[in-house]
Tab-separated table of C-alpha atoms in Angstrom:
chain	number	residue	atom	x	y	z
A	1	MET	CA	-0.498	22.370	-6.004
A	2	ASP	CA	2.562	23.613	-7.926
A	3	GLN	CA	4.173	21.811	-10.867
A	4	LYS	CA	6.614	19.868	-8.681
A	5	ASP	CA	3.790	18.555	-6.531
A	6	ASN	CA	1.895	17.375	-9.602
A	7	THR	CA	4.129	14.341	-9.984
A	8	LEU	CA	4.558	11.385	-7.675
A	9	LYS	CA	7.855	9.508	-7.563
A	10	VAL	CA	6.883	5.873	-7.293
A	11	THR	CA	9.333	3.051	-6.584
A	12	VAL	CA	7.896	-0.297	-7.622
A	13	SER	CA	9.298	-3.720	-6.780
A	14	ARG	CA	9.664	-5.811	-9.952
A	15	GLY	CA	10.611	-9.415	-10.722
A	16	THR	CA	9.972	-12.718	-8.980
A	17	SER	CA	11.126	-14.202	-5.639
A	18	GLY	CA	14.900	-14.119	-5.393
A	19	GLU	CA	15.282	-11.896	-8.472
A	20	GLN	CA	13.644	-8.689	-7.340
A	21	PHE	CA	14.745	-5.181	-8.250
A	22	GLU	CA	13.308	-1.699	-7.888
A	23	GLN	CA	12.107	0.513	-10.711
A	24	GLU	CA	11.145	4.181	-10.499
A	25	PHE	CA	8.159	5.731	-12.242
A	26	GLU	CA	6.776	9.259	-12.401
A	27	VAL	CA	3.013	9.324	-12.054
A	28	PRO	CA	0.696	12.363	-12.252
A	29	ALA	CA	-0.701	13.282	-8.842
A	30	TYR	CA	-4.387	14.025	-8.356
A	31	GLU	CA	-6.353	15.348	-5.418
A	32	ASN	CA	-8.303	12.112	-5.118
A	33	GLN	CA	-6.249	9.058	-5.982
A	34	THR	CA	-5.808	5.615	-4.456
A	35	VAL	CA	-2.601	3.576	-4.443
A	36	LEU	CA	-4.325	1.109	-6.800
A	37	ASP	CA	-5.020	4.034	-9.180
A	38	VAL	CA	-1.268	4.772	-9.182
A	39	VAL	CA	-0.360	1.133	-9.951
A	40	SER	CA	-3.008	0.980	-12.694
A	41	TRP	CA	-1.719	4.258	-14.212
A	42	ILE	CA	1.794	2.797	-14.422
A	43	GLN	CA	0.512	-0.403	-16.055
A	44	GLN	CA	-1.678	1.487	-18.533
A	45	ASN	CA	0.679	4.343	-19.400
A	46	SER	CA	4.289	3.474	-18.546
A	47	ASP	CA	4.871	-0.258	-18.545
A	48	PRO	CA	2.169	-2.719	-19.656
A	49	THR	CA	4.303	-5.632	-18.392
A	50	LEU	CA	3.735	-4.624	-14.747
A	51	SER	CA	1.901	-7.464	-12.969
A	52	TYR	CA	-0.458	-6.884	-10.060
A	53	ARG	CA	-3.768	-8.227	-8.805
A	54	PHE	CA	-7.119	-6.560	-8.189
A	55	ALA	CA	-10.812	-7.233	-8.801
A	56	CYS	CA	-13.573	-5.278	-7.045
A	57	ARG	CA	-11.867	-1.909	-6.358
A	58	VAL	CA	-14.211	-1.316	-3.393
A	59	GLY	CA	-12.570	-3.232	-0.525
A	60	MET	CA	-14.615	-6.410	-0.737
A	61	CYS	CA	-12.588	-9.000	-2.649
A	62	GLY	CA	-9.294	-8.799	-0.731
A	63	SER	CA	-7.062	-9.256	-3.782
A	64	CYS	CA	-5.204	-5.936	-4.117
A	65	ALA	CA	-3.207	-5.828	-0.868
A	66	MET	CA	0.432	-4.696	-1.217
A	67	MET	CA	3.197	-3.186	0.888
A	68	VAL	CA	2.965	0.603	0.632
A	69	ASN	CA	5.907	2.509	2.140
A	70	GLY	CA	6.765	-0.667	4.023
A	71	GLU	CA	3.305	-1.240	5.504
A	72	PRO	CA	0.628	-3.688	4.322
A	73	ARG	CA	-2.450	-1.923	2.906
A	74	TRP	CA	-5.546	-2.669	0.801
A	75	THR	CA	-4.506	-0.480	-2.086
A	76	CYS	CA	-7.989	0.152	-3.543
A	77	ARG	CA	-9.116	1.867	-0.336
A	78	THR	CA	-5.846	3.587	0.549
A	79	HIS	CA	-5.694	7.222	-0.544
A	80	VAL	CA	-2.291	8.373	-1.730
A	81	LYS	CA	-2.480	11.591	0.312
A	82	LYS	CA	-2.819	9.489	3.477
A	83	VAL	CA	0.424	7.519	2.912
A	84	VAL	CA	2.609	9.649	0.603
A	85	ARG	CA	5.924	10.918	2.021
A	86	LYS	CA	7.573	13.911	0.297
A	87	ASN	CA	5.802	13.049	-2.965
A	88	THR	CA	7.261	9.564	-2.992
A	89	LEU	CA	5.636	6.173	-2.716
A	90	SER	CA	7.257	2.766	-2.448
A	91	ILE	CA	5.109	-0.180	-3.538
A	92	ALA	CA	6.042	-3.847	-3.100
A	93	PRO	CA	4.296	-7.236	-3.013
A	94	LEU	CA	2.898	-8.473	0.311
A	95	ARG	CA	5.536	-9.483	2.849
A	96	ASN	CA	5.885	-13.085	4.118
A	97	LEU	CA	4.692	-14.620	0.825
A	98	PRO	CA	6.539	-15.787	-2.312
A	99	VAL	CA	6.229	-13.498	-5.327
A	100	VAL	CA	4.608	-14.645	-8.588
A	101	LYS	CA	5.761	-11.521	-10.415
A	102	ASP	CA	6.159	-7.826	-9.587
A	103	LEU	CA	3.339	-6.892	-7.181
A	104	ALA	CA	1.430	-10.177	-7.299
A	105	ALA	CA	2.195	-12.325	-4.251
A	106	ASP	CA	1.696	-16.081	-4.324
A	107	MET	CA	-1.188	-16.682	-1.891
A	108	THR	CA	-0.783	-20.491	-1.845
A	109	PRO	CA	0.854	-20.791	1.618
A	110	PHE	CA	-1.733	-18.358	3.036
A	111	PHE	CA	-4.706	-20.436	1.882
A	112	ASP	CA	-3.025	-23.794	2.624
A	113	LYS	CA	-2.756	-22.635	6.220
A	114	TRP	CA	-6.512	-21.864	6.335
A	115	VAL	CA	-7.095	-25.535	5.513
A	116	ASP	CA	-4.434	-26.662	8.032
A	117	ALA	CA	-6.284	-24.671	10.725
A	118	GLU	CA	-9.546	-26.513	9.825
A	119	GLY	CA	-10.745	-23.120	8.579
A	120	TYR	CA	-13.523	-24.602	6.484
A	121	HIS	CA	-17.176	-25.407	7.179
A	122	HIS	CA	-18.030	-28.679	8.907
A	123	PRO	CA	-21.799	-28.905	8.333
A	124	THR	CA	-24.160	-30.127	11.055
A	125	ARG	CA	-27.112	-30.985	8.797
A	126	THR	CA	-27.973	-32.197	5.316
A	127	ARG	CA	-30.347	-30.517	2.841
A	128	HIS	CA	-33.075	-32.877	4.045
A	129	ASP	CA	-32.981	-31.544	7.602
A	130	PRO	CA	-34.826	-28.396	8.684
A	131	MET	CA	-32.703	-25.228	8.848
A	132	GLN	CA	-30.891	-24.651	12.108
A	133	GLU	CA	-32.116	-21.665	14.071
A	134	VAL	CA	-29.449	-19.165	15.051
A	135	THR	CA	-30.228	-16.632	17.777
A	136	PRO	CA	-28.672	-13.330	16.690
A	137	ASN	CA	-27.891	-12.017	20.174
A	138	ASP	CA	-26.432	-15.276	21.453
A	139	GLU	CA	-22.964	-14.847	23.018
A	140	GLU	CA	-21.379	-17.532	20.839
A	141	ARG	CA	-22.943	-16.009	17.722
A	142	ASN	CA	-21.479	-12.601	18.598
A	143	ARG	CA	-18.026	-14.115	18.959
A	144	ALA	CA	-18.430	-15.675	15.500
A	145	ASN	CA	-19.746	-12.397	14.055
A	146	ALA	CA	-16.664	-10.508	15.292
A	147	GLY	CA	-14.442	-12.153	12.688
A	148	ILE	CA	-16.887	-12.949	9.927
A	149	GLU	CA	-16.107	-9.899	7.776
A	150	CYS	CA	-12.587	-11.113	6.951
A	151	ILE	CA	-11.953	-10.655	3.210
A	152	ASN	CA	-8.830	-12.893	3.061
A	153	CYS	CA	-6.625	-9.990	1.944
A	154	ALA	CA	-3.572	-11.320	3.881
A	155	VAL	CA	-2.727	-7.846	5.237
A	156	CYS	CA	-2.545	-9.367	8.745
A	157	TYR	CA	-0.349	-12.211	7.459
A	158	ALA	CA	2.054	-9.681	5.919
A	159	ALA	CA	2.037	-7.531	9.076
A	160	CYS	CA	2.819	-10.416	11.450
A	161	ASP	CA	6.431	-10.674	12.698
A	162	THR	CA	5.814	-14.195	14.012
A	163	VAL	CA	4.886	-15.319	10.482
A	164	ALA	CA	8.117	-13.664	9.284
A	165	ASN	CA	10.245	-15.636	11.754
A	166	ASN	CA	8.387	-18.949	12.024
A	167	ASP	CA	7.552	-20.737	8.752
A	168	ALA	CA	5.187	-23.182	10.431
A	169	TYR	CA	2.985	-20.511	12.061
A	170	LEU	CA	-0.565	-20.588	10.664
A	171	GLY	CA	-0.961	-16.817	10.901
A	172	PRO	CA	-3.701	-14.476	12.132
A	173	ALA	CA	-6.273	-14.903	9.328
A	174	ALA	CA	-6.388	-18.719	9.416
A	175	LEU	CA	-6.574	-18.741	13.213
A	176	GLN	CA	-9.287	-16.089	13.291
A	177	ARG	CA	-11.251	-18.185	10.772
A	178	ALA	CA	-10.824	-21.232	13.022
A	179	TRP	CA	-12.135	-19.244	16.021
A	180	THR	CA	-15.107	-17.945	14.014
A	181	LEU	CA	-16.057	-21.483	12.949
A	182	TYR	CA	-15.501	-22.830	16.462
A	183	ASN	CA	-18.165	-20.399	17.706
A	184	ASP	CA	-20.551	-20.967	14.815
A	185	GLN	CA	-23.532	-23.129	15.842
A	186	LYS	CA	-23.845	-24.321	12.249
A	187	ASN	CA	-20.373	-25.825	12.412
A	188	GLU	CA	-19.689	-29.099	14.176
A	189	ASN	CA	-16.522	-30.914	15.208
A	190	GLY	CA	-15.083	-28.101	17.297
A	191	GLN	CA	-12.616	-30.635	18.695
A	192	ALA	CA	-11.005	-30.998	15.242
A	193	ILE	CA	-10.484	-27.218	15.170
A	194	LEU	CA	-8.937	-27.179	18.659
A	195	ASP	CA	-6.666	-30.100	17.707
A	196	ALA	CA	-5.613	-28.363	14.473
A	197	VAL	CA	-4.708	-25.075	16.179
A	198	SER	CA	-2.839	-26.916	18.976
A	199	ARG	CA	-0.311	-28.437	16.613
A	200	ASP	CA	3.179	-26.917	16.282
A	201	GLY	CA	2.826	-23.559	14.525
A	202	GLY	CA	-0.731	-23.162	15.855
A	203	CYS	CA	-2.271	-20.473	18.073
A	204	HIS	CA	0.300	-20.996	20.847
A	205	SER	CA	3.066	-19.605	18.599
A	206	CYS	CA	1.373	-16.168	18.663
A	207	HIS	CA	3.197	-13.588	20.828
A	208	SER	CA	0.216	-11.184	20.929
A	209	MET	CA	2.242	-8.404	19.284
A	210	GLY	CA	-0.976	-7.102	17.749
A	211	SER	CA	0.174	-6.048	14.265
A	212	CYS	CA	-2.721	-8.091	12.804
A	213	SER	CA	-5.334	-6.100	14.706
A	214	LEU	CA	-3.500	-2.825	14.041
A	215	TYR	CA	-3.340	-3.278	10.263
A	216	CYS	CA	-6.595	-5.172	9.517
A	217	PRO	CA	-8.321	-2.915	6.977
A	218	ASN	CA	-11.750	-4.106	8.154
A	219	GLU	CA	-10.826	-3.253	11.748
A	220	LEU	CA	-11.199	-6.852	12.877
A	221	ASP	CA	-9.274	-8.147	15.883
A	222	PRO	CA	-7.480	-11.420	15.029
A	223	MET	CA	-5.253	-11.077	18.117
A	224	SER	CA	-8.302	-11.433	20.410
A	225	ALA	CA	-9.599	-14.332	18.309
A	226	ILE	CA	-6.240	-16.101	18.790
A	227	ALA	CA	-6.417	-15.326	22.534
A	228	GLY	CA	-9.850	-17.022	22.488
A	229	LEU	CA	-8.325	-20.122	20.898
A	230	LYS	CA	-5.515	-20.163	23.489
A	231	ARG	CA	-8.074	-19.991	26.328
A	232	GLU	CA	-10.303	-22.655	24.796
A	233	THR	CA	-7.440	-25.093	24.040
A	234	ALA	CA	-6.121	-24.708	27.620
A	235	LYS	CA	-9.598	-25.295	29.124
A	236	ASN	CA	-10.107	-28.245	26.782
A	237	LEU	CA	-6.864	-29.840	28.011
A	238	PHE	CA	-8.212	-29.968	31.578
A	239	ARG	CA	-11.705	-31.048	30.440
A	240	ARG	CA	-10.223	-34.016	28.580
A	241	ARG	CA	-8.148	-35.121	31.564
A	242	ARG	CA	-11.248	-35.415	33.778
B	1	MET	CA	1.676	-30.760	20.195
B	2	LEU	CA	5.103	-30.181	21.789
B	3	GLU	CA	4.659	-26.414	21.419
B	4	PHE	CA	1.266	-26.577	23.139
B	5	ARG	CA	2.729	-28.596	26.038
B	6	LEU	CA	5.592	-26.109	26.397
B	7	TYR	CA	3.073	-23.231	26.232
B	8	MET	CA	1.091	-24.764	29.117
B	9	ALA	CA	4.261	-25.487	31.117
B	10	GLN	CA	5.373	-21.871	30.663
B	11	ARG	CA	1.999	-20.491	31.817
B	12	LEU	CA	1.787	-22.820	34.817
B	13	THR	CA	5.326	-21.952	35.953
B	14	ALA	CA	4.421	-18.245	35.555
B	15	LEU	CA	1.493	-18.847	37.925
B	16	LEU	CA	3.901	-20.408	40.405
B	17	MET	CA	6.457	-17.611	40.100
B	18	ALA	CA	4.120	-14.644	40.536
B	19	PRO	CA	3.396	-15.076	44.296
B	20	LEU	CA	7.014	-16.164	44.927
B	21	VAL	CA	8.364	-12.955	43.340
B	22	PHE	CA	6.099	-10.849	45.555
B	23	GLY	CA	7.143	-12.899	48.598
B	24	HIS	CA	10.822	-12.451	47.726
B	25	ILE	CA	10.488	-8.659	47.277
B	26	ALA	CA	8.470	-8.309	50.502
B	27	VAL	CA	11.067	-10.249	52.497
B	28	MET	CA	13.924	-8.217	50.965
B	29	ILE	CA	12.296	-4.914	51.902
B	30	TYR	CA	11.559	-6.244	55.414
B	31	ALA	CA	15.119	-7.497	55.882
B	32	VAL	CA	16.674	-4.183	54.770
B	33	GLN	CA	14.335	-2.101	56.966
B	34	GLY	CA	15.362	-4.015	60.063
B	35	GLY	CA	19.064	-3.655	59.264
B	36	LEU	CA	19.761	-7.391	59.219
B	37	SER	CA	23.329	-8.442	58.380
B	38	ALA	CA	24.160	-11.245	55.935
B	39	ALA	CA	25.137	-13.464	58.843
B	40	GLU	CA	21.807	-12.817	60.581
B	41	ILE	CA	19.872	-13.599	57.350
B	42	LEU	CA	21.835	-16.824	56.823
B	43	GLY	CA	21.163	-17.699	60.456
B	44	ARG	CA	17.455	-17.654	59.687
B	45	THR	CA	17.521	-19.353	56.279
B	46	GLN	CA	20.058	-22.143	56.931
B	47	GLY	CA	18.325	-25.272	58.095
B	48	SER	CA	14.898	-23.873	57.215
B	49	VAL	CA	12.713	-26.297	55.228
B	50	PHE	CA	10.339	-23.426	54.401
B	51	TRP	CA	12.995	-21.280	52.697
B	52	PHE	CA	14.429	-24.349	50.953
B	53	LEU	CA	10.995	-25.105	49.460
B	54	PHE	CA	10.276	-21.397	48.747
B	55	TYR	CA	13.457	-20.752	46.737
B	56	GLY	CA	13.697	-24.357	45.491
B	57	THR	CA	10.246	-24.026	43.869
B	58	PHE	CA	11.256	-20.642	42.457
B	59	VAL	CA	14.431	-21.984	40.852
B	60	PHE	CA	12.515	-24.970	39.443
B	61	ALA	CA	9.829	-22.699	37.927
B	62	VAL	CA	12.355	-20.170	36.557
B	63	SER	CA	14.453	-22.892	34.892
B	64	ILE	CA	11.445	-24.320	33.028
B	65	HIS	CA	9.878	-20.933	32.229
B	66	ALA	CA	13.051	-19.251	30.979
B	67	SER	CA	14.324	-22.168	28.913
B	68	ILE	CA	10.987	-22.413	27.050
B	69	GLY	CA	11.060	-18.670	26.319
B	70	LEU	CA	14.685	-18.796	25.153
B	71	ARG	CA	13.855	-21.845	22.987
B	72	THR	CA	11.231	-19.772	21.144
B	73	ILE	CA	13.590	-16.816	20.697
B	74	LEU	CA	16.391	-19.098	19.459
B	75	HIS	CA	14.013	-20.712	16.939
B	76	GLU	CA	12.677	-17.419	15.604
B	77	TRP	CA	15.906	-15.423	15.634
B	78	SER	CA	18.526	-18.007	14.709
B	79	GLY	CA	16.446	-20.535	12.772
B	80	LEU	CA	17.613	-23.358	15.048
B	81	LYS	CA	15.101	-26.234	14.990
B	82	GLY	CA	14.379	-29.906	15.686
B	83	GLY	CA	16.553	-31.966	18.019
B	84	LEU	CA	19.333	-29.380	18.212
B	85	LEU	CA	16.896	-26.673	19.349
B	86	ASN	CA	15.444	-28.963	22.022
B	87	ALA	CA	18.914	-30.027	23.155
B	88	VAL	CA	20.049	-26.384	23.561
B	89	ALA	CA	16.844	-25.542	25.475
B	90	ALA	CA	17.320	-28.590	27.746
B	91	LEU	CA	20.921	-27.520	28.358
B	92	ILE	CA	19.800	-24.007	29.348
B	93	CYS	CA	17.206	-25.533	31.688
B	94	ALA	CA	19.846	-27.806	33.273
B	95	ALA	CA	22.302	-24.899	33.680
B	96	LEU	CA	19.679	-22.705	35.379
B	97	LEU	CA	18.675	-25.599	37.657
B	98	ALA	CA	22.319	-26.258	38.590
B	99	LEU	CA	23.202	-22.602	39.238
B	100	GLY	CA	19.965	-21.827	41.078
B	101	GLY	CA	20.026	-25.106	42.980
B	102	ARG	CA	23.576	-24.397	44.163
B	103	ALA	CA	22.523	-20.967	45.455
B	104	VAL	CA	19.453	-22.374	47.228
B	105	MET	CA	21.524	-25.068	48.903
B	106	ALA	CA	24.167	-22.543	49.963
B	107	VAL	CA	21.661	-20.379	51.845
B	108	THR	CA	19.291	-23.041	53.198
B	109	LEU	CA	21.413	-26.106	54.024
B	110	LEU	CA	23.316	-26.237	57.268
């Protein structure tokens, strides 16, 4: 690596929603370096007022996602050498969400939509009942398992063009959560989930463009989960008419 | 709930259209192979209840299917919503029904 290659030109989005501007920083380049390392270097060495969010640094907490060169990424597990273009990086807060400040997106709409999609546990038993047995190789259980590793990073939400164009749309993460719970034997009131995802802005707004499944850092497949909800809501419509 | 109903209507009309499209293409290829003239084709379609129902169903399905799709595009691309969005979609549906219905009547009624 020659001297010129030893420095990264990093453009960082600063400010809050409606008052954003870009600022350039020069950051030393290393052989092994994540995008989060670059952001942290800027905050520690160039501008301590830079705001961003992270916690675990190992791809488990889902708090450090940002737009890197225009694409949503979990920055703690994204190596600079994988995404850098001509020694330059552009880093911005997650798309489709309001901005608190600089690189920290306001996750409120994202999590509100989880609740709107009934994406929370509806228990079947109390602490006084015996534990429910769950058969690991059951078909329903496997459908629930497919989406259970979601870390709520909102990369799919930022990648989705339907979210960008339709404010009411619940988005891939909330709908995948709804599908996971619908298939979970420990969760009851599946009808409430189907009703919630059938409202305007629910699973039927999805155009199956697949950006969610393409960008999910945990290689989950929200698009197929949403397809499952579409099938189940359609079947349920005919079941109810009988 | 309206979106879900429109979603179902769009899927059901797609189910209707699929065999009709294949039927239409098959008949077109057959008609061209045999060297039929426009007058000969009209001679077979005019007064035919079968062709009236075949293309009548097609026009009905297309009008519903296309207006729902255009409603979604209009909402997402232009931000149109609420009553105005539904009114524009209904207008598109009515226009497609009128234009298609006119064509069906021209080739199937005596």
